[in-house]
mmCIF file of C-alpha atoms and ligand atoms in Angstrom:
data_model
loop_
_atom_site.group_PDB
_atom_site.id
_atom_site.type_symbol
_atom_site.label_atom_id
_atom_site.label_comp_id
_atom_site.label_asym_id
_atom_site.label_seq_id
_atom_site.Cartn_x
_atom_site.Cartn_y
_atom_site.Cartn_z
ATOM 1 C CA UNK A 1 14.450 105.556 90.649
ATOM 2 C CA UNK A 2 11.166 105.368 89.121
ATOM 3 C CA UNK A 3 11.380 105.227 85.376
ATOM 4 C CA UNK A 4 8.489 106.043 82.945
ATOM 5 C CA UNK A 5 10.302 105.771 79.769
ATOM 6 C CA UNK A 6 13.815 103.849 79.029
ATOM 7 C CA UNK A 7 14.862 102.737 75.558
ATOM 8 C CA UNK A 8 17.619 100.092 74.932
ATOM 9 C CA UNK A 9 19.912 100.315 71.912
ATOM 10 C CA UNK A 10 17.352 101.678 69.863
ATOM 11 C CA UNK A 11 17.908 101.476 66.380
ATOM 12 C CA UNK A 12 15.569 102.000 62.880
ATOM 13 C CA UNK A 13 17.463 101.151 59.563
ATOM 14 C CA UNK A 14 15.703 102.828 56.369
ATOM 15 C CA UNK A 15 17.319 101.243 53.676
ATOM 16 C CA UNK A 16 21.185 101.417 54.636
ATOM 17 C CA UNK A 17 20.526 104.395 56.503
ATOM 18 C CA UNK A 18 20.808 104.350 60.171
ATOM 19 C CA UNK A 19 17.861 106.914 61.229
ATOM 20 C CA UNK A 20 18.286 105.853 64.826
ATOM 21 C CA UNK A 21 21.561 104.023 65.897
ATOM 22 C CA UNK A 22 21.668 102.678 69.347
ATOM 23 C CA UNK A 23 19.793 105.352 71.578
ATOM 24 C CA UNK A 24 18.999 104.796 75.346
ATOM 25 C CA UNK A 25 17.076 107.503 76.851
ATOM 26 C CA UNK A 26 16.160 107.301 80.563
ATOM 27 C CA UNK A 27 13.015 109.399 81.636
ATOM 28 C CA UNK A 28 12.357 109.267 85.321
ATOM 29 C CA UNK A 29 9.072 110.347 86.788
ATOM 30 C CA UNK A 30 8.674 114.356 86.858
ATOM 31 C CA UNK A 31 11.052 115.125 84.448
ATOM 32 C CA UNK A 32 10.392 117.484 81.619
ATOM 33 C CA UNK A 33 12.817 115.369 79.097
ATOM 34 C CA UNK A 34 13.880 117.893 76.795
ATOM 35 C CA UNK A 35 15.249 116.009 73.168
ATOM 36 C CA UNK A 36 17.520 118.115 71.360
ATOM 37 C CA UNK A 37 18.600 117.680 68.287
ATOM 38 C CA UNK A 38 18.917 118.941 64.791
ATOM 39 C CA UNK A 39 16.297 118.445 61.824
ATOM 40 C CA UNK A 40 17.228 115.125 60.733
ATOM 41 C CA UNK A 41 18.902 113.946 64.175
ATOM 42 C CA UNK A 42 16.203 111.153 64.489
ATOM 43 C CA UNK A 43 13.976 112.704 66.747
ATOM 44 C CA UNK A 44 10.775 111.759 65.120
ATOM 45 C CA UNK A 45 11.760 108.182 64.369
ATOM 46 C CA UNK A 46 12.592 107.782 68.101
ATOM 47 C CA UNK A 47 9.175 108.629 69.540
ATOM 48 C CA UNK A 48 7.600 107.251 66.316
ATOM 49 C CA UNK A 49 8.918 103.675 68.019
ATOM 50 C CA UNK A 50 8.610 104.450 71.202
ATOM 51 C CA UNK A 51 5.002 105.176 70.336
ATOM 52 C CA UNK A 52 4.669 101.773 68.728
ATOM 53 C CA UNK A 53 3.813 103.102 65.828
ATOM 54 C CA UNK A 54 7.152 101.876 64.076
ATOM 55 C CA UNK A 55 8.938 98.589 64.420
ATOM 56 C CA UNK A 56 12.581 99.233 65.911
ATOM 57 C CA UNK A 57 14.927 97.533 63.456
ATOM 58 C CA UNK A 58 16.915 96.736 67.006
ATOM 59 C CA UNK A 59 16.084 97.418 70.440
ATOM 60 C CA UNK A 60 14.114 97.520 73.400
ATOM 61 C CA UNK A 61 11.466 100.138 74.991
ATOM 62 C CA UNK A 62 9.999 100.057 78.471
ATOM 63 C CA UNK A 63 7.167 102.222 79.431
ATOM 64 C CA UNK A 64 6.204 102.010 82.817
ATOM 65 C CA UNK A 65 8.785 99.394 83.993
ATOM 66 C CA UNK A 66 7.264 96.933 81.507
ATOM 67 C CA UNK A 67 9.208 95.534 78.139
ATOM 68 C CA UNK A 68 6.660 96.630 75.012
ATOM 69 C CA UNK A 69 5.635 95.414 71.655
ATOM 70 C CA UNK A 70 5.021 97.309 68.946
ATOM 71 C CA UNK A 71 1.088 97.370 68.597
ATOM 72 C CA UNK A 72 0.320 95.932 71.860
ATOM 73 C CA UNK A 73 0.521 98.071 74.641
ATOM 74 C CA UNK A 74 -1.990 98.386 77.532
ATOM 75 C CA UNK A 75 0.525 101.327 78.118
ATOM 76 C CA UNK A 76 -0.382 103.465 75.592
ATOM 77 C CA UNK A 77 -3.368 105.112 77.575
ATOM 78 C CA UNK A 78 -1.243 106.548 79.619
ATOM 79 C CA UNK A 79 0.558 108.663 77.689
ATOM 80 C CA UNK A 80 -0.400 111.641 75.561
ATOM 81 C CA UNK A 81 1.643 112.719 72.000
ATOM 82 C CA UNK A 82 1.655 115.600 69.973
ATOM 83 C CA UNK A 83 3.455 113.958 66.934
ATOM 84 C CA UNK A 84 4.788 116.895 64.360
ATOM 85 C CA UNK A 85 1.583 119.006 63.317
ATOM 86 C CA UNK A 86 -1.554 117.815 64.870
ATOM 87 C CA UNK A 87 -4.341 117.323 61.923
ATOM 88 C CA UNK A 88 -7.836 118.816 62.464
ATOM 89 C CA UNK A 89 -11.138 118.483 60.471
ATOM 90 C CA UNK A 90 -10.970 122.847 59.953
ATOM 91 C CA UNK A 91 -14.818 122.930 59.938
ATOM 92 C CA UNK A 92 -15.162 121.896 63.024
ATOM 93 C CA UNK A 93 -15.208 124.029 66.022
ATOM 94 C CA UNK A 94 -12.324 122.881 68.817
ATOM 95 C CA UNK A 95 -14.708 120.906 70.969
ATOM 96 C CA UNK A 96 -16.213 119.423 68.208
ATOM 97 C CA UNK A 97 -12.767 118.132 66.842
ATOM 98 C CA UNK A 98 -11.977 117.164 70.664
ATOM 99 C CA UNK A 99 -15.399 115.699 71.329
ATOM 100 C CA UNK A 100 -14.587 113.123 68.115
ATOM 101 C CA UNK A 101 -11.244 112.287 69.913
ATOM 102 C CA UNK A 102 -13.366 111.987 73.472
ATOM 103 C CA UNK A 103 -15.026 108.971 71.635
ATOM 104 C CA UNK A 104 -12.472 107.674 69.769
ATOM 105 C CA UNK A 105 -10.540 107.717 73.057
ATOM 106 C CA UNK A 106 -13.508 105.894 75.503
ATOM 107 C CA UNK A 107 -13.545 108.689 77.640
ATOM 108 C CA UNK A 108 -16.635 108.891 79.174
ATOM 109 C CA UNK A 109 -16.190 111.730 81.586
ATOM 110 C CA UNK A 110 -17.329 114.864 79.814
ATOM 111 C CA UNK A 111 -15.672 117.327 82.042
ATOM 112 C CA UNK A 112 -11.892 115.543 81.163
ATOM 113 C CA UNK A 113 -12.659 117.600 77.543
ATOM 114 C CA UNK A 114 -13.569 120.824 79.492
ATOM 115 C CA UNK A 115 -10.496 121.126 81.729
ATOM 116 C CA UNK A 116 -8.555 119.973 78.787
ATOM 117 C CA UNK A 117 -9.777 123.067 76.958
ATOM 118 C CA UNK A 118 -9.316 124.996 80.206
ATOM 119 C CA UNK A 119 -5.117 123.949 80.714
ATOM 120 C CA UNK A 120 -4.217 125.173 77.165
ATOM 121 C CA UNK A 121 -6.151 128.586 77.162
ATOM 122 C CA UNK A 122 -8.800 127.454 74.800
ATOM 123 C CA UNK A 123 -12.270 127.220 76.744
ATOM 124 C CA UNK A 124 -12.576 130.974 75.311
ATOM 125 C CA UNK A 125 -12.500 129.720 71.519
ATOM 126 C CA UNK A 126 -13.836 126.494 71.926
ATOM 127 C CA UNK A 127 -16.797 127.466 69.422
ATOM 128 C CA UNK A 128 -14.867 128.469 67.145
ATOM 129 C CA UNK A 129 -13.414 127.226 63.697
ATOM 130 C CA UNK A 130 -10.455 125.304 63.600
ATOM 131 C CA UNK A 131 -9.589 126.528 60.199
ATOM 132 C CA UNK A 132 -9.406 130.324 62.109
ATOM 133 C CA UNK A 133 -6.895 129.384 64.503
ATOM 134 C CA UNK A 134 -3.486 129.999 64.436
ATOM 135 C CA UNK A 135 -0.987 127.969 64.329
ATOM 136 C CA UNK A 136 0.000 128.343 67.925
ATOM 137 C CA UNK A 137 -4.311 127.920 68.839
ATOM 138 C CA UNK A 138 -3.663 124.480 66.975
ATOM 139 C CA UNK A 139 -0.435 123.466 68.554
ATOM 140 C CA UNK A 140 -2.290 123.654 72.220
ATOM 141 C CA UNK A 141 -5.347 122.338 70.623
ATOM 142 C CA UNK A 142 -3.152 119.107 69.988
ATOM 143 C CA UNK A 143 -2.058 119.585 73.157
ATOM 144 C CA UNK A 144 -5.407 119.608 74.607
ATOM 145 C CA UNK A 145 -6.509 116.690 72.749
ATOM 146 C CA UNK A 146 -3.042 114.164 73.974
ATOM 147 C CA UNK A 147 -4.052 115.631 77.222
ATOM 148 C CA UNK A 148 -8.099 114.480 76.832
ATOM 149 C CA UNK A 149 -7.375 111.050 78.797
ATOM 150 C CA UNK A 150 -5.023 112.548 81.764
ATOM 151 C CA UNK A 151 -2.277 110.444 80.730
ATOM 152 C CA UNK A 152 0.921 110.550 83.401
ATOM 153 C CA UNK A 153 3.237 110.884 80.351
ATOM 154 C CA UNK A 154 3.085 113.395 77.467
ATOM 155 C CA UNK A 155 5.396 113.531 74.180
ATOM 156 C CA UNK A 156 5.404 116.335 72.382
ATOM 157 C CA UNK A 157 7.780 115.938 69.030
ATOM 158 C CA UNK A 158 8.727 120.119 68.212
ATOM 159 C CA UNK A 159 5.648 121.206 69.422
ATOM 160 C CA UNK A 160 7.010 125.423 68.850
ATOM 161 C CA UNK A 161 8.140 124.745 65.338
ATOM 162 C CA UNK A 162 6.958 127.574 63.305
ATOM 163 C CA UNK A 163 5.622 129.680 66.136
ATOM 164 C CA UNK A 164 6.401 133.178 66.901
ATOM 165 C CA UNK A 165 7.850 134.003 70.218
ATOM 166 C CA UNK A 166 4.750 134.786 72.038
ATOM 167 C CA UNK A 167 3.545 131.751 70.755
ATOM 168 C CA UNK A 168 6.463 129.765 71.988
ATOM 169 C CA UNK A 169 6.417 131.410 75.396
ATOM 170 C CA UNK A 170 2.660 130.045 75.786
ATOM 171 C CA UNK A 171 4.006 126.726 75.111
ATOM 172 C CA UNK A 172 6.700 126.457 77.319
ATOM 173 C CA UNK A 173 4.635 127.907 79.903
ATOM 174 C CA UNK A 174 2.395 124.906 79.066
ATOM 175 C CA UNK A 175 4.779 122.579 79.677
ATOM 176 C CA UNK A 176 5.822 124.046 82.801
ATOM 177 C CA UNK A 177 1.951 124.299 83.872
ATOM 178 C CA UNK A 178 1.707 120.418 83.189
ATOM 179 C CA UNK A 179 5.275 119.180 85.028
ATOM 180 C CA UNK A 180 4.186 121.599 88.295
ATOM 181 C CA UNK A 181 0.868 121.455 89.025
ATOM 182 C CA UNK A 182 -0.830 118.202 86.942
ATOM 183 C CA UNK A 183 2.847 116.074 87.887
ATOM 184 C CA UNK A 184 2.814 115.411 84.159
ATOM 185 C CA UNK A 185 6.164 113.459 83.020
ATOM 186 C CA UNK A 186 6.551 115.356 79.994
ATOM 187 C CA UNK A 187 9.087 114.351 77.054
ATOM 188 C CA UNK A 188 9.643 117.185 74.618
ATOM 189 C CA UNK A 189 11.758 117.526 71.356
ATOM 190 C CA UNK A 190 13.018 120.356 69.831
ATOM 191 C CA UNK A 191 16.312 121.295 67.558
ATOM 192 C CA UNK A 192 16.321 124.889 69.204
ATOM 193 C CA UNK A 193 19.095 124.519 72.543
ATOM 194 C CA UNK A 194 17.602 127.826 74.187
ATOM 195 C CA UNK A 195 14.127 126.064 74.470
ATOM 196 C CA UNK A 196 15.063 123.159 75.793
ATOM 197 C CA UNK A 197 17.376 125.027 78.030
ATOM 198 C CA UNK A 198 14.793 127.113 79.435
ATOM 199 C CA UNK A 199 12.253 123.996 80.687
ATOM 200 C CA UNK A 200 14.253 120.169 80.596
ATOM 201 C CA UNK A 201 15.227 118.997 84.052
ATOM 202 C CA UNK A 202 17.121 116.662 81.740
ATOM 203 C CA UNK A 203 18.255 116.583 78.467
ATOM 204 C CA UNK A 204 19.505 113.747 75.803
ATOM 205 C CA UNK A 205 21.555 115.093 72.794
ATOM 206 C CA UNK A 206 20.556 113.234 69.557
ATOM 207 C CA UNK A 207 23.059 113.524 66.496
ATOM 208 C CA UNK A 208 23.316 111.740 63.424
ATOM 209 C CA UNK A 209 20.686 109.049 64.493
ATOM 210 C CA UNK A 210 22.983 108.671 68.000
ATOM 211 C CA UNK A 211 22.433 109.753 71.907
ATOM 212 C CA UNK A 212 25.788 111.777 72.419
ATOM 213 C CA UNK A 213 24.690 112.605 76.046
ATOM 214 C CA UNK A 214 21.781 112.443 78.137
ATOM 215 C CA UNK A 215 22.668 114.583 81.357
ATOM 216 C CA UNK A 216 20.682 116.324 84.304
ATOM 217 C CA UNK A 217 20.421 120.429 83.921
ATOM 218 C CA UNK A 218 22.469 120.594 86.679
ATOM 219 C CA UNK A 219 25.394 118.693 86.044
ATOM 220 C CA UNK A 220 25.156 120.988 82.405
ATOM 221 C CA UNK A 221 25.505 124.334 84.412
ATOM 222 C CA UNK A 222 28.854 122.808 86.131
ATOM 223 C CA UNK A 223 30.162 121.596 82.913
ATOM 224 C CA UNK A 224 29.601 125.399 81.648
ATOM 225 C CA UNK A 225 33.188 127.006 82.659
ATOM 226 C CA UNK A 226 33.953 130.859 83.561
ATOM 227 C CA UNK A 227 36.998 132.058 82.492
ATOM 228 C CA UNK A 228 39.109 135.195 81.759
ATOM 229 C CA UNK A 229 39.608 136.191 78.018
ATOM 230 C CA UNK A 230 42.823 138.222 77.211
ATOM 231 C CA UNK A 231 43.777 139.061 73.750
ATOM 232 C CA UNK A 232 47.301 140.485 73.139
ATOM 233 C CA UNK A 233 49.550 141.154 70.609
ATOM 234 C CA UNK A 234 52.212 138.478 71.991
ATOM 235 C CA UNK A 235 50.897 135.350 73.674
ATOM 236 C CA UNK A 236 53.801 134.228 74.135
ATOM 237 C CA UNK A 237 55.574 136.882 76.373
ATOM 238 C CA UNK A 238 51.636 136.967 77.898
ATOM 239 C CA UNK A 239 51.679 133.366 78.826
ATOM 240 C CA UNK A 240 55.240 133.535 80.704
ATOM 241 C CA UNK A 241 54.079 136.753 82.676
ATOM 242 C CA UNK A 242 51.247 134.654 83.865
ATOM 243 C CA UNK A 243 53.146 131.282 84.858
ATOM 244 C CA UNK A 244 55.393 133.576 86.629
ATOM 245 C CA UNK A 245 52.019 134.589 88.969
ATOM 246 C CA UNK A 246 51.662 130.895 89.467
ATOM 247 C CA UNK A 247 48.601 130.855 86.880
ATOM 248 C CA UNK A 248 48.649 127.430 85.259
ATOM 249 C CA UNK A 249 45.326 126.953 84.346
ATOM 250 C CA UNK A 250 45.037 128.653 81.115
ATOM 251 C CA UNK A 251 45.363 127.740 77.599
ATOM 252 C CA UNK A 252 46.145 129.900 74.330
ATOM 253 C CA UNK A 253 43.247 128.650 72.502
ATOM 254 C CA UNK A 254 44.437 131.064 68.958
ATOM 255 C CA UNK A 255 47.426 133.035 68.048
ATOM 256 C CA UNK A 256 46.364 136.116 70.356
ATOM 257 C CA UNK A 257 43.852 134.811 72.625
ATOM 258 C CA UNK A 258 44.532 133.376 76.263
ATOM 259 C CA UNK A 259 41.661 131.792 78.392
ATOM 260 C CA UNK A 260 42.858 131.819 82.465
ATOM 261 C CA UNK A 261 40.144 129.591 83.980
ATOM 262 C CA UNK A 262 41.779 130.306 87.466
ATOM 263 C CA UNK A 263 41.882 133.423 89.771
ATOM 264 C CA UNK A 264 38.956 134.867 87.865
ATOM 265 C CA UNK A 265 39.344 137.776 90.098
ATOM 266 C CA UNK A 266 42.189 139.028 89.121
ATOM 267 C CA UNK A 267 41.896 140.181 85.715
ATOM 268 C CA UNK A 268 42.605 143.927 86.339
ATOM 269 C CA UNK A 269 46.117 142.958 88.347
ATOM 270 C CA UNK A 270 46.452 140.802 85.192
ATOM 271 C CA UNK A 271 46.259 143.589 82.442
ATOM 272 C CA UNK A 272 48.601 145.851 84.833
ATOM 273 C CA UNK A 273 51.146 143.210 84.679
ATOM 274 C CA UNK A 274 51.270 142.877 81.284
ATOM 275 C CA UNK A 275 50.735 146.187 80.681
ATOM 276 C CA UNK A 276 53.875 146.995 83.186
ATOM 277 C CA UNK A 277 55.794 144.375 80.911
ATOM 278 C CA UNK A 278 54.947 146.100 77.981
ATOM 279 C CA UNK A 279 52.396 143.412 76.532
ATOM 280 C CA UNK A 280 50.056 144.824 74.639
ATOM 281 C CA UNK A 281 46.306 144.064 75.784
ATOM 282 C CA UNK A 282 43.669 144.738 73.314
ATOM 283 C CA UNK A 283 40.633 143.117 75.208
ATOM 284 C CA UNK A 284 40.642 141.574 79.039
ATOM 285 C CA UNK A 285 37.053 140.096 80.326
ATOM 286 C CA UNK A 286 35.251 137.459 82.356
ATOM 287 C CA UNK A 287 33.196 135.202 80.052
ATOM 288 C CA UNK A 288 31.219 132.086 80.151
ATOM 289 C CA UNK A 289 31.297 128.850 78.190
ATOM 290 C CA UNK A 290 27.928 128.550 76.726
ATOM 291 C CA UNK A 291 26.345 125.197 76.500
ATOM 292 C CA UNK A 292 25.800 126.097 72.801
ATOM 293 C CA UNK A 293 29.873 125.976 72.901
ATOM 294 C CA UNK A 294 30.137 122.666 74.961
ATOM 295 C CA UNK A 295 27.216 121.053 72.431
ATOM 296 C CA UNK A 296 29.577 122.528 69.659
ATOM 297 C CA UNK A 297 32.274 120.448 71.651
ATOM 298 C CA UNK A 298 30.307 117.290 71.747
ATOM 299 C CA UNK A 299 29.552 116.947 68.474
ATOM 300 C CA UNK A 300 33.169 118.040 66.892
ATOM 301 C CA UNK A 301 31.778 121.432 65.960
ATOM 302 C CA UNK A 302 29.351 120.200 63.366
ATOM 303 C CA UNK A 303 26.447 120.550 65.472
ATOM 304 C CA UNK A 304 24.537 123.334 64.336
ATOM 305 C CA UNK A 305 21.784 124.142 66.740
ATOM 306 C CA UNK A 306 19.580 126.966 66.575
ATOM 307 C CA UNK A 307 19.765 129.620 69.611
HETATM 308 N N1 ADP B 1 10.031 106.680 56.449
HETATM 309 C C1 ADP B 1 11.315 106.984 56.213
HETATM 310 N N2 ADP B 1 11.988 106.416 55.196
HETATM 311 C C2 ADP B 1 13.284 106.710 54.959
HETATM 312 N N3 ADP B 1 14.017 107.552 55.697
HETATM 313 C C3 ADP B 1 13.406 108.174 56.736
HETATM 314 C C4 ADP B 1 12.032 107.922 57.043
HETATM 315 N N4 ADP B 1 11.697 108.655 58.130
HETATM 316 C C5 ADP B 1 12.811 109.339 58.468
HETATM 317 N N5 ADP B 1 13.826 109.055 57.629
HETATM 318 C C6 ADP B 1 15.193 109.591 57.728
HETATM 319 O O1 ADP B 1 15.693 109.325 59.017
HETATM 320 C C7 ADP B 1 16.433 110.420 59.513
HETATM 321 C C8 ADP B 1 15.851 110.906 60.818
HETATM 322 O O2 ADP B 1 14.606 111.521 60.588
HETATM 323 P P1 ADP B 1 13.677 112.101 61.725
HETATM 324 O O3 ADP B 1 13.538 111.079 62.784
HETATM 325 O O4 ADP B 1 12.452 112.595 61.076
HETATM 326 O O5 ADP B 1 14.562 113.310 62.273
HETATM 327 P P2 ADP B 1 14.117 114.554 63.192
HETATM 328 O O6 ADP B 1 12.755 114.298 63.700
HETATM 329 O O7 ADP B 1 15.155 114.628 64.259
HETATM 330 O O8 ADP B 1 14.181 115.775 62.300
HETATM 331 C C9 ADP B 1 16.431 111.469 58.411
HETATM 332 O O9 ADP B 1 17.603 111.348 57.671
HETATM 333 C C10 ADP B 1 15.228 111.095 57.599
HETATM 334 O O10 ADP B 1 15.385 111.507 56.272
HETATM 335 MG MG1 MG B 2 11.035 115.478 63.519
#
């Protein structure tokens, strides 16, 4: 497995506070890594050191198979970042901010900052004003810029916070754009699960400074259960009518409420028996565990995350 990005027991003490307590993150080639977790979580902090631009308290990060140090990195050329809000000079037109970075950068090729422009839907407004953008123009203007030296490897840390949905949709298209066609490797934060949902090929589950999970999309969909719902009046009588049919797979997860995870087609024979029995059945459907309920799971039901 070819890994662009692994972290070792990475930790960052502020004080007595552990921001980041022991996370490993594994990012293999041609993933879109999404990192989900809420404000607070330790998201920043995390790229902040894998960036080099903190000192881990603890820890280890390899980029590109090699062990770095903070500050001295041939590496860092090869990756792109969008770090919270990008910052602009707003009397500058876009290519004139970008052309500044071109430089900055030593990239000679004039044509990298054209296609840049091009990829994030800018080469229309690249005249213009950066103070007359909106935010979404300046969140793929950021983009365009970490994307100015074709770096294999792009972090962007929340780069849809504050946008509106169209705005959002442009950006996960982005993304999408980058992992597909440019074979980008593409790590991406966020505290909103039905972004990260929609784009990661993998995602790692920060909480409280720790990695709870880090697990493939796939594997996530399996873990997400179907099950039939029946709420009675007597769960009790319910529950023996059902072990009776052989059904042993179920739980009473409240006074009222009976999840069968088995013979998912049977729910109609199910309300006739109880029915027959005289068992009163207010409400009998299939449903689906949402990952939002097996996050809520993993983190004891204190994890909060925006849908
Ligand atoms: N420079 C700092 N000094 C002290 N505490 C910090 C500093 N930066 C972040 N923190 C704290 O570390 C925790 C994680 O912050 P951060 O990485 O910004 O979270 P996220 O990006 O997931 O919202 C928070 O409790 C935050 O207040
Ligand atoms: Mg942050």
């Amino acid at each position: 497995m070819d890994y662009i990005l692994k972290t070792q027991n990475l930790c960052k003490l502020y004080k007595n506070k552990k921001a980041v307590n022991g996370v490993n993150i594994n990012v293999s080639k041609g993933d879109i890594y999404g990192f989900l977790g809420q404000n607070g979580a330790g998201k920043t902090t995390t790229i902040r050191m894998i960036l080099g631009l903190i000192k881990p308290t603890e820890g280890e990060v390899f980029l590109f198979g090699e062990r770095i140090f903070p500050g001295q990195n041939a590496h860092y050329g090869r990756i792109g970042s969008v770090i919270e809000t990008a910052g602009f000079y707003p009397n500058l037109t876009a290519v004139e901010n970008l052309e500044i970075h071109r430089r900055l950068m030593g990239v000679t090729n004039k044509s990298y900052l054209e296609e840049a422009l091009e990829i994030t839907g800018l080469t229309d407004v690249r005249n213009k004003r950066v103070k007359g953008f909106s935010l979404g123009m300046k969140q793929r203007l950021g983009i365009s810029r970490a994307l100015l030296h074709k770096p294999e490897f792009l972090i962007l840390d929340e780069p849809t916070n504050g946008l509106d949905p169209v705005g959002i949709k442009e950006i996960r298209k982005l993304i999408q754009d980058l992992s597909m066609k440019r074979k980008i490797t593409v790590l991406v934060s966020s505290h909103i699960l039905s972004e990260i949902q929609q784009i990661a090929s993998k995602i790692g589950i920060i909480h409280e400074g720790a990695l709870l999970e880090e697990i493939d999309f796939e594997s996530l969909k399996k873990k997400s259960r179907s099950y039939i719902e029946i709420k009675t009046s007597d769960d009790k009588k319910a529950s023996f009518l059902l072990e009776k049919r052989k059904i042993t797979d179920y739980k009473v997860i409240e006074q009222g409420v009976i999840r069968v995870y088995e013979k998912l087609n049977e729910s109609s024979i199910f309300n006739r028996i109880l029915s027959e029995n005289g068992v009163e059945v207010s409400e009998i459907r299939v449903m689906n565990d949402t990952l939002e309920d097996y996050f809520l799971q993993l983190t004891g039901g204190s994890f909060r995350i925006q849908s």
